[in-house]
PDB file of N, CA and C in Angstrom:
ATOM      1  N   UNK A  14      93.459 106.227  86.893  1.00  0.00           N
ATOM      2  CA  UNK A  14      92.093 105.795  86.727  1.00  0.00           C
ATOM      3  C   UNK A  14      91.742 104.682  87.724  1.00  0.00           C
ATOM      4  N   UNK A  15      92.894 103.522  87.978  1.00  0.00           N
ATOM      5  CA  UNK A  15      92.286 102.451  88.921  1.00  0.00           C
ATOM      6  C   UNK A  15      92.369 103.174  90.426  1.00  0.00           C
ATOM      7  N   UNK A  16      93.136 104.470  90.515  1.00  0.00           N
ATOM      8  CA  UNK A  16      93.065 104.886  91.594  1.00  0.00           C
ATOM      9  C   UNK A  16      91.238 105.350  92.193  1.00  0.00           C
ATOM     10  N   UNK A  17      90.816 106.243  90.698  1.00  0.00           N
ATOM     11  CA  UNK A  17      89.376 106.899  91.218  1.00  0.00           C
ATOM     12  C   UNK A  17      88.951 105.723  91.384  1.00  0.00           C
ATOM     13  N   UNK A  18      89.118 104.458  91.029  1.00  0.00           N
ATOM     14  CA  UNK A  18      87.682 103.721  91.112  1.00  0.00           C
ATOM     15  C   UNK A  18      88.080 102.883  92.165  1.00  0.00           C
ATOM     16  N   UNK A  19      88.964 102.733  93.014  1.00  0.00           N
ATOM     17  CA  UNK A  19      89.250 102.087  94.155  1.00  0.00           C
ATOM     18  C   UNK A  19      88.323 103.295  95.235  1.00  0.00           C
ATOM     19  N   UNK A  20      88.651 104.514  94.910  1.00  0.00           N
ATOM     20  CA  UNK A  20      88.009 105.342  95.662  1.00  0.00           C
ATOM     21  C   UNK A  20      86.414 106.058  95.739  1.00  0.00           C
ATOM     22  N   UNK A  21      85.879 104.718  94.635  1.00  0.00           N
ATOM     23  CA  UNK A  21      85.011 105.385  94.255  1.00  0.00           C
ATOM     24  C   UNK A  21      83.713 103.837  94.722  1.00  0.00           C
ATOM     25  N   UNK A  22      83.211 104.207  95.887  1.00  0.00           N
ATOM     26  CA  UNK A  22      82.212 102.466  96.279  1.00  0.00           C
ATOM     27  C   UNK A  22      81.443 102.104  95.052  1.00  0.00           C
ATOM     28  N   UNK A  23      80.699 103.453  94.850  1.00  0.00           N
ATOM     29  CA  UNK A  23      79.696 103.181  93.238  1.00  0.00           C
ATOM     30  C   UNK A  23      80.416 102.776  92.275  1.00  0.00           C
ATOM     31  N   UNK A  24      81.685 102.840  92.011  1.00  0.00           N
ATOM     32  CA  UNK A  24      82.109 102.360  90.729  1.00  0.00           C
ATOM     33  C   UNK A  24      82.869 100.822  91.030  1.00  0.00           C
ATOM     34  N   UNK A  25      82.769 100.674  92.184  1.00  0.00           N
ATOM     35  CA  UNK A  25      83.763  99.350  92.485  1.00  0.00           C
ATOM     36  C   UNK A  25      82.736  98.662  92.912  1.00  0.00           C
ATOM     37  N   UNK A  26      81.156  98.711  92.890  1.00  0.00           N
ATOM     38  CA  UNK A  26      80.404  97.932  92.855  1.00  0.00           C
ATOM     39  C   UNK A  26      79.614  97.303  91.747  1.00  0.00           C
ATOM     40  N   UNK A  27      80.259  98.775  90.588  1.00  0.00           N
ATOM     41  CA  UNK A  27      79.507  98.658  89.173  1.00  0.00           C
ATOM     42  C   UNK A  27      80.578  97.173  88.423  1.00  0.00           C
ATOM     43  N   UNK A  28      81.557  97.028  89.230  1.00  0.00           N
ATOM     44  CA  UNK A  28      82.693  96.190  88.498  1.00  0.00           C
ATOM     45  C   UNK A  28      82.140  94.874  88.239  1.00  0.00           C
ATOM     46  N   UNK A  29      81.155  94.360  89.373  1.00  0.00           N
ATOM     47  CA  UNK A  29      80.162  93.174  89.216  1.00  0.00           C
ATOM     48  C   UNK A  29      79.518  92.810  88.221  1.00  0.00           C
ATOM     49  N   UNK A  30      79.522  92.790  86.900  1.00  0.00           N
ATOM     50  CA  UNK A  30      78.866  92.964  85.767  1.00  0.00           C
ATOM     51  C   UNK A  30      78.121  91.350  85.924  1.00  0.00           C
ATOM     52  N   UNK A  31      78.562  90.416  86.220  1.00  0.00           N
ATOM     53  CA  UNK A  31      77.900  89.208  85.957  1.00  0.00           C
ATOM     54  C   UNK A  31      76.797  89.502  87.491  1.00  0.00           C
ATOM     55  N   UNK A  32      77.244  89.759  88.536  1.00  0.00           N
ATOM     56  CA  UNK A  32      75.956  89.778  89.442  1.00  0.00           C
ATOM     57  C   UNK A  32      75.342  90.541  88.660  1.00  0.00           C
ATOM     58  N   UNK A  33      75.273  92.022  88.359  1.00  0.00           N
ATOM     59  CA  UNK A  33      74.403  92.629  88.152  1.00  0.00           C
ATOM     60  C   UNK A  33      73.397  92.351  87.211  1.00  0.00           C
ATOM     61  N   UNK A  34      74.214  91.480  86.152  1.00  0.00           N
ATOM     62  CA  UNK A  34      73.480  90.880  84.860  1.00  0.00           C
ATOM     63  C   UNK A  34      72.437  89.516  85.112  1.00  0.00           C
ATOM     64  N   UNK A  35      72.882  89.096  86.442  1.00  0.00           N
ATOM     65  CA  UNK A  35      72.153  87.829  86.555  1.00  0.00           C
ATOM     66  C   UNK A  35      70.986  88.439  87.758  1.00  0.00           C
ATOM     67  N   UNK A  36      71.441  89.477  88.339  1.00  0.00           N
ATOM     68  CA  UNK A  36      70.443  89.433  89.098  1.00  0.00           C
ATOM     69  C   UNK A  36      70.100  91.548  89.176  1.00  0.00           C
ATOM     70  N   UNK A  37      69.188  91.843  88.036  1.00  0.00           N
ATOM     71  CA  UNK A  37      69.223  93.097  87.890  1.00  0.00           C
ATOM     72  C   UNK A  37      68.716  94.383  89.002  1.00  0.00           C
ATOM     73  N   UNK A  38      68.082  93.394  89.544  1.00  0.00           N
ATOM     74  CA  UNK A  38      67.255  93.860  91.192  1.00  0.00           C
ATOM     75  C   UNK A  38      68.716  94.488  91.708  1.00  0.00           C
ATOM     76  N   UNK A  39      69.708  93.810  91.931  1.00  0.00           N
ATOM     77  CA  UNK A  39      71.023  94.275  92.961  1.00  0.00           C
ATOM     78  C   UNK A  39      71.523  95.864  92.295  1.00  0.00           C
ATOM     79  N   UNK A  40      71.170  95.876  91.174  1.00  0.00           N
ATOM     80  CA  UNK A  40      71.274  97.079  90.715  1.00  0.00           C
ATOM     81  C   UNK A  40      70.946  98.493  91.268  1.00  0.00           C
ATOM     82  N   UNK A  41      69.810  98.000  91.795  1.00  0.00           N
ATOM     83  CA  UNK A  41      68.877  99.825  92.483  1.00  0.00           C
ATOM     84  C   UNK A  41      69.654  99.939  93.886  1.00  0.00           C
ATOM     85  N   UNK A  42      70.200  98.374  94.561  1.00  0.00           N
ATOM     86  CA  UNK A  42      71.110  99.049  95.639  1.00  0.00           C
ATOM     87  C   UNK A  42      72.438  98.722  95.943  1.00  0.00           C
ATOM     88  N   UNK A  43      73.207  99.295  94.615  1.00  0.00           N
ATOM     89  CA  UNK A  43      74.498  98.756  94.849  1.00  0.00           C
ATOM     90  C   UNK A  43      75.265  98.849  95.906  1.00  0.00           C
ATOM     91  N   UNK A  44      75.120  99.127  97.012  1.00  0.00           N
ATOM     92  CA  UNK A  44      75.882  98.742  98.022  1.00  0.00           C
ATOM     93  C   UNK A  44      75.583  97.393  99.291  1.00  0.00           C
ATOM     94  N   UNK A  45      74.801  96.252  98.586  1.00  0.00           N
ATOM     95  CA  UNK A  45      73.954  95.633  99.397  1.00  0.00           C
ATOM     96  C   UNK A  45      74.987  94.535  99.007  1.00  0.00           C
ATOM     97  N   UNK A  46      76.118  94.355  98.397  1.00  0.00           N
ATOM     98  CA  UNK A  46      77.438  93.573  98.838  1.00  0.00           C
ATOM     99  C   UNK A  46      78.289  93.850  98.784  1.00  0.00           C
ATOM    100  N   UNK A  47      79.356  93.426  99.183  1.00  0.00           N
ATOM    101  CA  UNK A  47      80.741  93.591  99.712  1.00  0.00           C
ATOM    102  C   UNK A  47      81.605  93.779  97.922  1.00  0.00           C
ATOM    103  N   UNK A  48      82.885  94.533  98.110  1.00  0.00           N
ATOM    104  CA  UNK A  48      83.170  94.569  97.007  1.00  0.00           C
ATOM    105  C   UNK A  48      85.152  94.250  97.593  1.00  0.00           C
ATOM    106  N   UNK A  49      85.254  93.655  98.693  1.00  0.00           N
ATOM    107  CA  UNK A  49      86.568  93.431  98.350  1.00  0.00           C
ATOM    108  C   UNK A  49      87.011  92.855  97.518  1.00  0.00           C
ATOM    109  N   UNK A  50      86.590  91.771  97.132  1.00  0.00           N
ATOM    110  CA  UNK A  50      87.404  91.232  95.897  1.00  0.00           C
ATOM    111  C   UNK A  50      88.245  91.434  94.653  1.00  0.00           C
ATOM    112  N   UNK A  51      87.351  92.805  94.497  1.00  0.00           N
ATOM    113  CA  UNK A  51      87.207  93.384  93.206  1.00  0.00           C
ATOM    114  C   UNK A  51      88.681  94.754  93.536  1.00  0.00           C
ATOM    115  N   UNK A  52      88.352  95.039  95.057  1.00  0.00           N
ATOM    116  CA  UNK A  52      89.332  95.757  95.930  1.00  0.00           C
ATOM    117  C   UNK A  52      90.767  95.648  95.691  1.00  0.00           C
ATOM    118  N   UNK A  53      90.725  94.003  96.106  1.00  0.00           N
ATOM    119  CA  UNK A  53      91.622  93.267  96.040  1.00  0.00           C
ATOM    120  C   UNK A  53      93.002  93.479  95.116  1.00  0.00           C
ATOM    121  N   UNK A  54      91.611  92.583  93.950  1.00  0.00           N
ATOM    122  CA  UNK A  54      92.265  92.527  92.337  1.00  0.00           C
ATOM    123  C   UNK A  54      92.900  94.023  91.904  1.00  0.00           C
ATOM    124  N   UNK A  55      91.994  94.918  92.310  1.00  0.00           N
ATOM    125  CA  UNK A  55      92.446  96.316  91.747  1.00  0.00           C
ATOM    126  C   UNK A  55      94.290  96.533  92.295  1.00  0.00           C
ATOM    127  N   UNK A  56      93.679  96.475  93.492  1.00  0.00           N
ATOM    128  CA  UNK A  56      95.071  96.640  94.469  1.00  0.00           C
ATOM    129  C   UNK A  56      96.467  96.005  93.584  1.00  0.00           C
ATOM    130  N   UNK A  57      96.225  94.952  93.478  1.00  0.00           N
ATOM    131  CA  UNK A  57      97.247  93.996  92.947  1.00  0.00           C
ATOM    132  C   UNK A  57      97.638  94.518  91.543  1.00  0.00           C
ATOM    133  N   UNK A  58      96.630  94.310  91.004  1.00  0.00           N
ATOM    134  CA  UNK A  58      97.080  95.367  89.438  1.00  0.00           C
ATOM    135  C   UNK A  58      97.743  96.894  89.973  1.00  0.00           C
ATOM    136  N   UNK A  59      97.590  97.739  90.255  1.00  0.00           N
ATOM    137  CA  UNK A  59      98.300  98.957  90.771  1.00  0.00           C
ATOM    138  C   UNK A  59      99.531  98.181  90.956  1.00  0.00           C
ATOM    139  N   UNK A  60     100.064  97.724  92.031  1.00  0.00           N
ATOM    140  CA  UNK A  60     101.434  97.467  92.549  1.00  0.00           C
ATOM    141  C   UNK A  60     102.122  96.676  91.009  1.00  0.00           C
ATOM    142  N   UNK A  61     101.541  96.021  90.269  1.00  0.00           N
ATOM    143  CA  UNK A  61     102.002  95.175  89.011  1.00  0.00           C
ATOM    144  C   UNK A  61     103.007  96.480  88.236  1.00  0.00           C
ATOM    145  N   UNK A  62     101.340  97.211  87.918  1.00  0.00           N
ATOM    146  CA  UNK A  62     102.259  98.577  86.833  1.00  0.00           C
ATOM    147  C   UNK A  62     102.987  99.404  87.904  1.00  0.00           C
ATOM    148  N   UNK A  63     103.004  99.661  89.162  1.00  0.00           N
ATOM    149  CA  UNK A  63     103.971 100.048  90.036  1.00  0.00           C
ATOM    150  C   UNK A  63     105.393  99.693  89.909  1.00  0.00           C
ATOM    151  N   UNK A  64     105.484  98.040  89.995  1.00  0.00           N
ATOM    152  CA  UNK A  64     106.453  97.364  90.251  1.00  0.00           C
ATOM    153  C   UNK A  64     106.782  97.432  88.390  1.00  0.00           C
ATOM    154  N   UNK A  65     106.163  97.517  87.000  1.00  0.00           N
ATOM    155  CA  UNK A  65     106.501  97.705  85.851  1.00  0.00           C
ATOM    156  C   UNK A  65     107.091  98.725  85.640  1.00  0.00           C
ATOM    157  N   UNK A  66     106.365  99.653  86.153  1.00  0.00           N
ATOM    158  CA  UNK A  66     107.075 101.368  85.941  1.00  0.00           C
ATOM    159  C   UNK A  66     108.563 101.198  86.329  1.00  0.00           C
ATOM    160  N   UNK A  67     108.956 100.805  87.842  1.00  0.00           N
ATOM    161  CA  UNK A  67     110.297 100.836  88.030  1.00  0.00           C
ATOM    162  C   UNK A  67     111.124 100.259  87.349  1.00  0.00           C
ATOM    163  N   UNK A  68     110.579  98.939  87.169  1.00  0.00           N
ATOM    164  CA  UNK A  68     111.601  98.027  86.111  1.00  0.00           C
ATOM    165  C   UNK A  68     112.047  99.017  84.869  1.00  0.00           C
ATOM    166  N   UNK A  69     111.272  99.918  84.271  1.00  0.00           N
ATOM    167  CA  UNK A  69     111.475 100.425  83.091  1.00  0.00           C
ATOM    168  C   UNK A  69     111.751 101.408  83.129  1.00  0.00           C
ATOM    169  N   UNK A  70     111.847 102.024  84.321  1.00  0.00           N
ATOM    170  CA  UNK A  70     112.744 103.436  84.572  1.00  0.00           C
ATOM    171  C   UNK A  70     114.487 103.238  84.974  1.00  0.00           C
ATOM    172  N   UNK A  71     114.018 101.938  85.753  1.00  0.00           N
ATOM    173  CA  UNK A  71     116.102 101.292  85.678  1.00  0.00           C
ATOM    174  C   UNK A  71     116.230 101.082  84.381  1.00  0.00           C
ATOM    175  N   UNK A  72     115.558 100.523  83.877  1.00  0.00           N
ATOM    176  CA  UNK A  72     116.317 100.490  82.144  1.00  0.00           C
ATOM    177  C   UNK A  72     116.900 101.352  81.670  1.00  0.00           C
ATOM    178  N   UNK A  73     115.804 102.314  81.527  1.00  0.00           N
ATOM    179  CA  UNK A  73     116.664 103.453  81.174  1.00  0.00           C
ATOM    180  C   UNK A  73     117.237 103.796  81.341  1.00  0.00           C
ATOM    181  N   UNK A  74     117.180 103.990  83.077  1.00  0.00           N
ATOM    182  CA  UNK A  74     118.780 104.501  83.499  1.00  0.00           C
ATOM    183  C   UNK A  74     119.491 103.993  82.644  1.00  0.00           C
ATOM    184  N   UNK A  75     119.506 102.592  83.007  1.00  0.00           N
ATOM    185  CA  UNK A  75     120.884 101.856  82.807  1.00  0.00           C
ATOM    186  C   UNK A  75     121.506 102.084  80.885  1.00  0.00           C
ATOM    187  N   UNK A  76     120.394 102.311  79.920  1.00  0.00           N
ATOM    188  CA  UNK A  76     120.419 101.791  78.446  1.00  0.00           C
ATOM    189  C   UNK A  76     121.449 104.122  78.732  1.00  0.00           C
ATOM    190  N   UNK A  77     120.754 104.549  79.223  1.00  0.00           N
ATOM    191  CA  UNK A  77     121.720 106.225  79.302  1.00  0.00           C
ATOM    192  C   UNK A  77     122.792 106.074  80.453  1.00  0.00           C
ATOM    193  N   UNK A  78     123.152 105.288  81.312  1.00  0.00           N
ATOM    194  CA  UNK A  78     124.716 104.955  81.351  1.00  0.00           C
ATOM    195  C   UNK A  78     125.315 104.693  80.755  1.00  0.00           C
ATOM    196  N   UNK A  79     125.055 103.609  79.843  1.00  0.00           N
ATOM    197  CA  UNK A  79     125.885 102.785  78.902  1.00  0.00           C
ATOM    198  C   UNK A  79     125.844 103.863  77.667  1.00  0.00           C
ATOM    199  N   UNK A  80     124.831 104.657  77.139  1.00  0.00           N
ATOM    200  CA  UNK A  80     125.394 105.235  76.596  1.00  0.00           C
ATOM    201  C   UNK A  80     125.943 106.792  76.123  1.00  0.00           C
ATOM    202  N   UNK A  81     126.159 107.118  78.185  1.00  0.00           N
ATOM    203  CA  UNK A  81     127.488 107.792  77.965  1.00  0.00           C
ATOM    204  C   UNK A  81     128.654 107.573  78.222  1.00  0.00           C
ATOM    205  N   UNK A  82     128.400 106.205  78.669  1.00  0.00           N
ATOM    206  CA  UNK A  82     130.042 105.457  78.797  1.00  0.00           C
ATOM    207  C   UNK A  82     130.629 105.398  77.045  1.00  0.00           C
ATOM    208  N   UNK A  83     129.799 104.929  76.052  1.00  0.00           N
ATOM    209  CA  UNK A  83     130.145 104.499  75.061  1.00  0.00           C
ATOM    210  C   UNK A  83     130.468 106.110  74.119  1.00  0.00           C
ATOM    211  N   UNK A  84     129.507 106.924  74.739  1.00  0.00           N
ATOM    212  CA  UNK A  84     130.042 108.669  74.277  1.00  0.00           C
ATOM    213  C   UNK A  84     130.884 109.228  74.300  1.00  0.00           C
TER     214      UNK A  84
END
């Protein structure tokens, strides 16, 4: 899901909820600012559960080594 919306300008401009709320005009042309930030943040979250996923796939490994060593 954070993938479509990195890939998606309309939805990574909709992420602005406080501009849009303070200033409802920016609404009719959401592409009239920049949205790295939001880019950014996304980016960083991906690599987080990236870098989570692996941690918790060595676990496993490791928790089904140990127990077919102990088998």
């Amino acid at each position: 899901m954070l993938m479509e919306i990195l890939e998606n300008d309309e939805d990574l401009h909709m992420l602005y909820l406080t501009k849009i709320f303070a200033e409802p005009a920016v609404a009719s042309d959401l592409l009239s600012f920049d949205t790295e930030d939001a880019e950014s943040l996304l980016e960083v979250y991906l690599q987080d559960i990236y870098a989570t996923q692996t941690r918790v796939s060595l676990m496993l490994n490791n928790i089904r080594n140990t127990e077919s060593m102990l088998t």
